[in-house]
């Protein structure tokens, strides 16, 4: 007997007209997803794309659930890690989808963290000129951030997320039970994005974040709130044209540069973003009126999840600045830098210059 799904929490509806979808959040969702998808997805053949860590833990449950819903799933497993977000891995995955006979009615289930969501979503967006996909995020980061919003893609050797598409999922199942198997470091890193959301949109979340850091608090409600924040930002600027969606980049301009300057795999994404958040919040305290108490609030929450705040000497300023200049957020030499005026209120500034960034990096070394 499959486990009985727990009482559902109200799903988050992502309202994007013809590309709208729901995000289900809660416990016991994997067991019931096949029945849900039997009602929603037309095609029979499904590629379940996962990685070598997540597959052994959850793929069978997902495959069984899909079979019970009348689908014919094929499992495609790629090596765990950021290296799988590559054009060569995309080639392998699409090849396996073709070998399994997926056609234009078929769909993809991306079962894993942000790497699998980005790779699986990208494969779905280009396979036979685009087929639907379902996100089943299994990390904190992918549940609160990457599974919603439709950004897909892979990295080039020196440039993260340089090749990709906008392709919204048809459905998202964020099952918090899967988070129980996350190693401590991967659990912690996801909270960098949650702290980012609190800083840009909802200062009241800081109290819950601190409770969860102590093993208390309502995790499902916290994750649902974060998905709702991400959804509302995406709804107001789906294709990142008006600048609203850019506020999600708070901490990311410097954070991404640190991540790639360190060499992919050395720092986890959330760890690099933690330093980026510290730098951006410090800049906000210099440029846009963030108080020192608010700055320390952000730092304390990051530290509560053992997230790094300081740069180590093996990552040089020159390399970070070089990487920053390759970033898509550099618009003809000028930086569109996200700052906050106070906790919960973000805006895009054009007043931040290279000199400010250098000072912020110095601050990360003090
Ligand atoms: N598309 C977007 O909007 C968006 C937003 C933010 C980040 N991202 C991307 O997301 C990626 C980072 O995502 P991530 O942090 O989830 O990394 P990840 O997918 O690499 O997962 C982290 C590690 O945890 C393992 N793992 C995943 N779920 C597990 C589970 N339930 N139990 C045990 N182990 C598990 C994975 O195998 C991996 O080793 C980056 O590539 C980043 O660029 C995309």
GROMACS .gro file of N, CA and C in nm, residues 158-234:
model
  231
  158UNK      N    1   3.291   2.894  -1.893
  158UNK     CA    2   3.326   3.005  -1.804
  158UNK      C    3   3.206   3.092  -1.767
  159UNK      N    4   3.088   3.055  -1.807
  159UNK     CA    5   2.974   3.145  -1.785
  159UNK      C    6   2.849   3.067  -1.747
  160UNK      N    7   2.803   3.099  -1.627
  160UNK     CA    8   2.688   3.025  -1.572
  160UNK      C    9   2.558   3.066  -1.641
  161UNK      N   10   2.473   2.970  -1.664
  161UNK     CA   11   2.339   2.994  -1.719
  161UNK      C   12   2.341   3.074  -1.849
  162UNK      N   13   2.446   3.058  -1.928
  162UNK     CA   14   2.461   3.144  -2.045
  162UNK      C   15   2.371   3.100  -2.160
  163UNK      N   16   2.331   2.973  -2.161
  163UNK     CA   17   2.246   2.921  -2.268
  163UNK      C   18   2.118   2.868  -2.204
  164UNK      N   19   2.004   2.920  -2.246
  164UNK     CA   20   1.882   2.870  -2.183
  164UNK      C   21   1.756   2.929  -2.243
  165UNK      N   22   1.645   2.898  -2.183
  165UNK     CA   23   1.515   2.941  -2.236
  165UNK      C   24   1.424   2.980  -2.120
  166UNK      N   25   1.316   3.049  -2.152
  166UNK     CA   26   1.205   3.061  -2.059
  166UNK      C   27   1.105   2.953  -2.099
  167UNK      N   28   1.076   2.863  -2.009
  167UNK     CA   29   0.980   2.756  -2.039
  167UNK      C   30   0.913   2.719  -1.905
  168UNK      N   31   0.789   2.764  -1.888
  168UNK     CA   32   0.724   2.741  -1.759
  168UNK      C   33   0.686   2.594  -1.742
  169UNK      N   34   0.700   2.540  -1.620
  169UNK     CA   35   0.652   2.403  -1.598
  169UNK      C   36   0.500   2.399  -1.605
  170UNK      N   37   0.445   2.278  -1.621
  170UNK     CA   38   0.299   2.262  -1.622
  170UNK      C   39   0.246   2.239  -1.482
  171UNK      N   40   0.334   2.194  -1.394
  171UNK     CA   41   0.294   2.166  -1.257
  171UNK      C   42   0.420   2.154  -1.173
  172UNK      N   43   0.410   2.187  -1.044
  172UNK     CA   44   0.523   2.170  -0.953
  172UNK      C   45   0.475   2.097  -0.827
  173UNK      N   46   0.548   1.993  -0.789
  173UNK     CA   47   0.519   1.923  -0.663
  173UNK      C   48   0.639   1.944  -0.569
  174UNK      N   49   0.621   2.027  -0.468
  174UNK     CA   50   0.730   2.050  -0.370
  174UNK      C   51   0.699   1.967  -0.246
  175UNK      N   52   0.757   1.847  -0.244
  175UNK     CA   53   0.730   1.754  -0.133
  175UNK      C   54   0.838   1.771  -0.026
  176UNK      N   55   0.798   1.825   0.090
  176UNK     CA   56   0.899   1.856   0.193
  176UNK      C   57   0.960   1.729   0.253
  177UNK      N   58   0.895   1.615   0.236
  177UNK     CA   59   0.953   1.489   0.288
  177UNK      C   60   1.089   1.462   0.224
  178UNK      N   61   1.105   1.503   0.098
  178UNK     CA   62   1.231   1.476   0.030
  178UNK      C   63   1.348   1.552   0.093
  179UNK      N   64   1.317   1.661   0.163
  179UNK     CA   65   1.425   1.743   0.220
  179UNK      C   66   1.496   1.672   0.335
  180UNK      N   67   1.427   1.568   0.389
  180UNK     CA   68   1.485   1.498   0.506
  180UNK      C   69   1.616   1.427   0.472
  181UNK      N   70   1.634   1.390   0.346
  181UNK     CA   71   1.757   1.318   0.310
  181UNK      C   72   1.870   1.413   0.268
  182UNK      N   73   1.844   1.543   0.269
  182UNK     CA   74   1.950   1.636   0.227
  182UNK      C   75   2.064   1.638   0.328
  183UNK      N   76   2.189   1.631   0.279
  183UNK     CA   77   2.301   1.651   0.372
  183UNK      C   78   2.291   1.791   0.434
  184UNK      N   79   2.346   1.805   0.554
  184UNK     CA   80   2.334   1.931   0.630
  184UNK      C   81   2.375   2.053   0.548
  185UNK      N   82   2.489   2.039   0.477
  185UNK     CA   83   2.541   2.155   0.403
  185UNK      C   84   2.442   2.198   0.294
  186UNK      N   85   2.381   2.099   0.225
  186UNK     CA   86   2.284   2.130   0.118
  186UNK      C   87   2.154   2.185   0.177
  187UNK      N   88   2.114   2.136   0.294
  187UNK     CA   89   1.997   2.191   0.363
  187UNK      C   90   2.023   2.339   0.395
  188UNK      N   91   2.139   2.366   0.455
  188UNK     CA   92   2.170   2.504   0.495
  188UNK      C   93   2.174   2.600   0.377
  189UNK      N   94   2.235   2.555   0.267
  189UNK     CA   95   2.256   2.651   0.156
  189UNK      C   96   2.123   2.704   0.101
  190UNK      N   97   2.018   2.623   0.108
  190UNK     CA   98   1.888   2.668   0.055
  190UNK      C   99   1.833   2.789   0.127
  191UNK      N  100   1.877   2.806   0.251
  191UNK     CA  101   1.823   2.917   0.328
  191UNK      C  102   1.879   3.052   0.284
  192UNK      N  103   1.985   3.051   0.204
  192UNK     CA  104   2.034   3.179   0.151
  192UNK      C  105   1.924   3.243   0.065
  193UNK      N  106   1.854   3.161  -0.016
  193UNK     CA  107   1.748   3.217  -0.101
  193UNK      C  108   1.627   3.260  -0.017
  194UNK      N  109   1.600   3.186   0.089
  194UNK     CA  110   1.487   3.223   0.176
  194UNK      C  111   1.518   3.357   0.245
  195UNK      N  112   1.642   3.371   0.291
  195UNK     CA  113   1.683   3.497   0.356
  195UNK      C  114   1.680   3.612   0.254
  196UNK      N  115   1.717   3.580   0.130
  196UNK     CA  116   1.706   3.681   0.024
  196UNK      C  117   1.561   3.727   0.008
  197UNK      N  118   1.468   3.631   0.001
  197UNK     CA  119   1.327   3.667  -0.014
  197UNK      C  120   1.279   3.755   0.103
  198UNK      N  121   1.323   3.719   0.224
  198UNK     CA  122   1.284   3.800   0.341
  198UNK      C  123   1.339   3.941   0.326
  199UNK      N  124   1.463   3.952   0.278
  199UNK     CA  125   1.527   4.084   0.265
  199UNK      C  126   1.459   4.170   0.158
  200UNK      N  127   1.414   4.108   0.050
  200UNK     CA  128   1.359   4.190  -0.059
  200UNK      C  129   1.207   4.209  -0.050
  201UNK      N  130   1.137   4.116   0.017
  201UNK     CA  131   0.991   4.122   0.011
  201UNK      C  132   0.914   4.109   0.143
  202UNK      N  133   0.969   4.043   0.244
  202UNK     CA  134   0.887   4.014   0.362
  202UNK      C  135   0.974   4.003   0.487
  203UNK      N  136   0.994   4.119   0.551
  203UNK     CA  137   1.081   4.122   0.669
  203UNK      C  138   1.026   4.036   0.783
  204UNK      N  139   0.893   4.010   0.783
  204UNK     CA  140   0.836   3.933   0.894
  204UNK      C  141   0.885   3.788   0.892
  205UNK      N  142   0.940   3.745   0.779
  205UNK     CA  143   0.989   3.607   0.769
  205UNK      C  144   1.113   3.580   0.855
  206UNK      N  145   1.185   3.687   0.891
  206UNK     CA  146   1.311   3.664   0.964
  206UNK      C  147   1.288   3.586   1.095
  207UNK      N  148   1.176   3.614   1.163
  207UNK     CA  149   1.149   3.543   1.290
  207UNK      C  150   1.130   3.393   1.265
  208UNK      N  151   1.052   3.359   1.161
  208UNK     CA  152   1.027   3.217   1.131
  208UNK      C  153   1.158   3.149   1.089
  209UNK      N  154   1.237   3.222   1.010
  209UNK     CA  155   1.366   3.167   0.965
  209UNK      C  156   1.452   3.129   1.087
  210UNK      N  157   1.455   3.218   1.184
  210UNK     CA  158   1.535   3.190   1.304
  210UNK      C  159   1.480   3.071   1.380
  211UNK      N  160   1.346   3.057   1.383
  211UNK     CA  161   1.286   2.940   1.451
  211UNK      C  162   1.327   2.810   1.379
  212UNK      N  163   1.317   2.813   1.245
  212UNK     CA  164   1.351   2.692   1.169
  212UNK      C  165   1.499   2.657   1.189
  213UNK      N  166   1.584   2.759   1.201
  213UNK     CA  167   1.727   2.733   1.226
  213UNK      C  168   1.746   2.656   1.356
  214UNK      N  169   1.651   2.675   1.449
  214UNK     CA  170   1.662   2.602   1.578
  214UNK      C  171   1.580   2.474   1.578
  215UNK      N  172   1.537   2.430   1.458
  215UNK     CA  173   1.461   2.306   1.449
  215UNK      C  174   1.315   2.322   1.489
  216UNK      N  175   1.269   2.447   1.499
  216UNK     CA  176   1.128   2.472   1.534
  216UNK      C  177   1.060   2.542   1.415
  217UNK      N  178   0.938   2.588   1.434
  217UNK     CA  179   0.872   2.668   1.329
  217UNK      C  180   0.807   2.580   1.224
  218UNK      N  181   0.721   2.642   1.144
  218UNK     CA  182   0.642   2.569   1.044
  218UNK      C  183   0.713   2.575   0.908
  219UNK      N  184   0.787   2.468   0.877
  219UNK     CA  185   0.866   2.466   0.754
  219UNK      C  186   0.778   2.471   0.629
  220UNK      N  187   0.666   2.397   0.632
  220UNK     CA  188   0.580   2.394   0.512
  220UNK      C  189   0.526   2.535   0.484
  221UNK      N  190   0.482   2.602   0.589
  221UNK     CA  191   0.429   2.739   0.569
  221UNK      C  192   0.539   2.833   0.519
  222UNK      N  193   0.661   2.814   0.570
  222UNK     CA  194   0.772   2.900   0.527
  222UNK      C  195   0.802   2.876   0.378
  223UNK      N  196   0.805   2.749   0.339
  223UNK     CA  197   0.834   2.718   0.199
  223UNK      C  198   0.721   2.770   0.110
  224UNK      N  199   0.597   2.751   0.155
  224UNK     CA  200   0.484   2.801   0.075
  224UNK      C  201   0.492   2.954   0.057
  225UNK      N  202   0.525   3.025   0.165
  225UNK     CA  203   0.535   3.171   0.159
  225UNK      C  204   0.643   3.214   0.057
  226UNK      N  205   0.755   3.141   0.059
  226UNK     CA  206   0.863   3.174  -0.035
  226UNK      C  207   0.824   3.149  -0.179
  227UNK      N  208   0.751   3.040  -0.201
  227UNK     CA  209   0.705   3.011  -0.338
  227UNK      C  210   0.609   3.120  -0.382
  228UNK      N  211   0.523   3.164  -0.289
  228UNK     CA  212   0.426   3.270  -0.324
  228UNK      C  213   0.498   3.400  -0.360
  229UNK      N  214   0.607   3.429  -0.288
  229UNK     CA  215   0.684   3.551  -0.320
  229UNK      C  216   0.746   3.537  -0.459
  230UNK      N  217   0.810   3.422  -0.482
  230UNK     CA  218   0.873   3.402  -0.615
  230UNK      C  219   0.766   3.412  -0.723
  231UNK      N  220   0.650   3.348  -0.699
  231UNK     CA  221   0.543   3.349  -0.800
  231UNK      C  222   0.496   3.491  -0.828
  232UNK      N  223   0.481   3.572  -0.724
  232UNK     CA  224   0.427   3.706  -0.747
  232UNK      C  225   0.526   3.793  -0.825
  233UNK      N  226   0.654   3.774  -0.798
  233UNK     CA  227   0.755   3.851  -0.873
  233UNK      C  228   0.755   3.807  -1.020
  234UNK      N  229   0.748   3.675  -1.042
  234UNK     CA  230   0.749   3.623  -1.178
  234UNK      C  231   0.624   3.669  -1.254
   0.00000   0.00000   0.00000
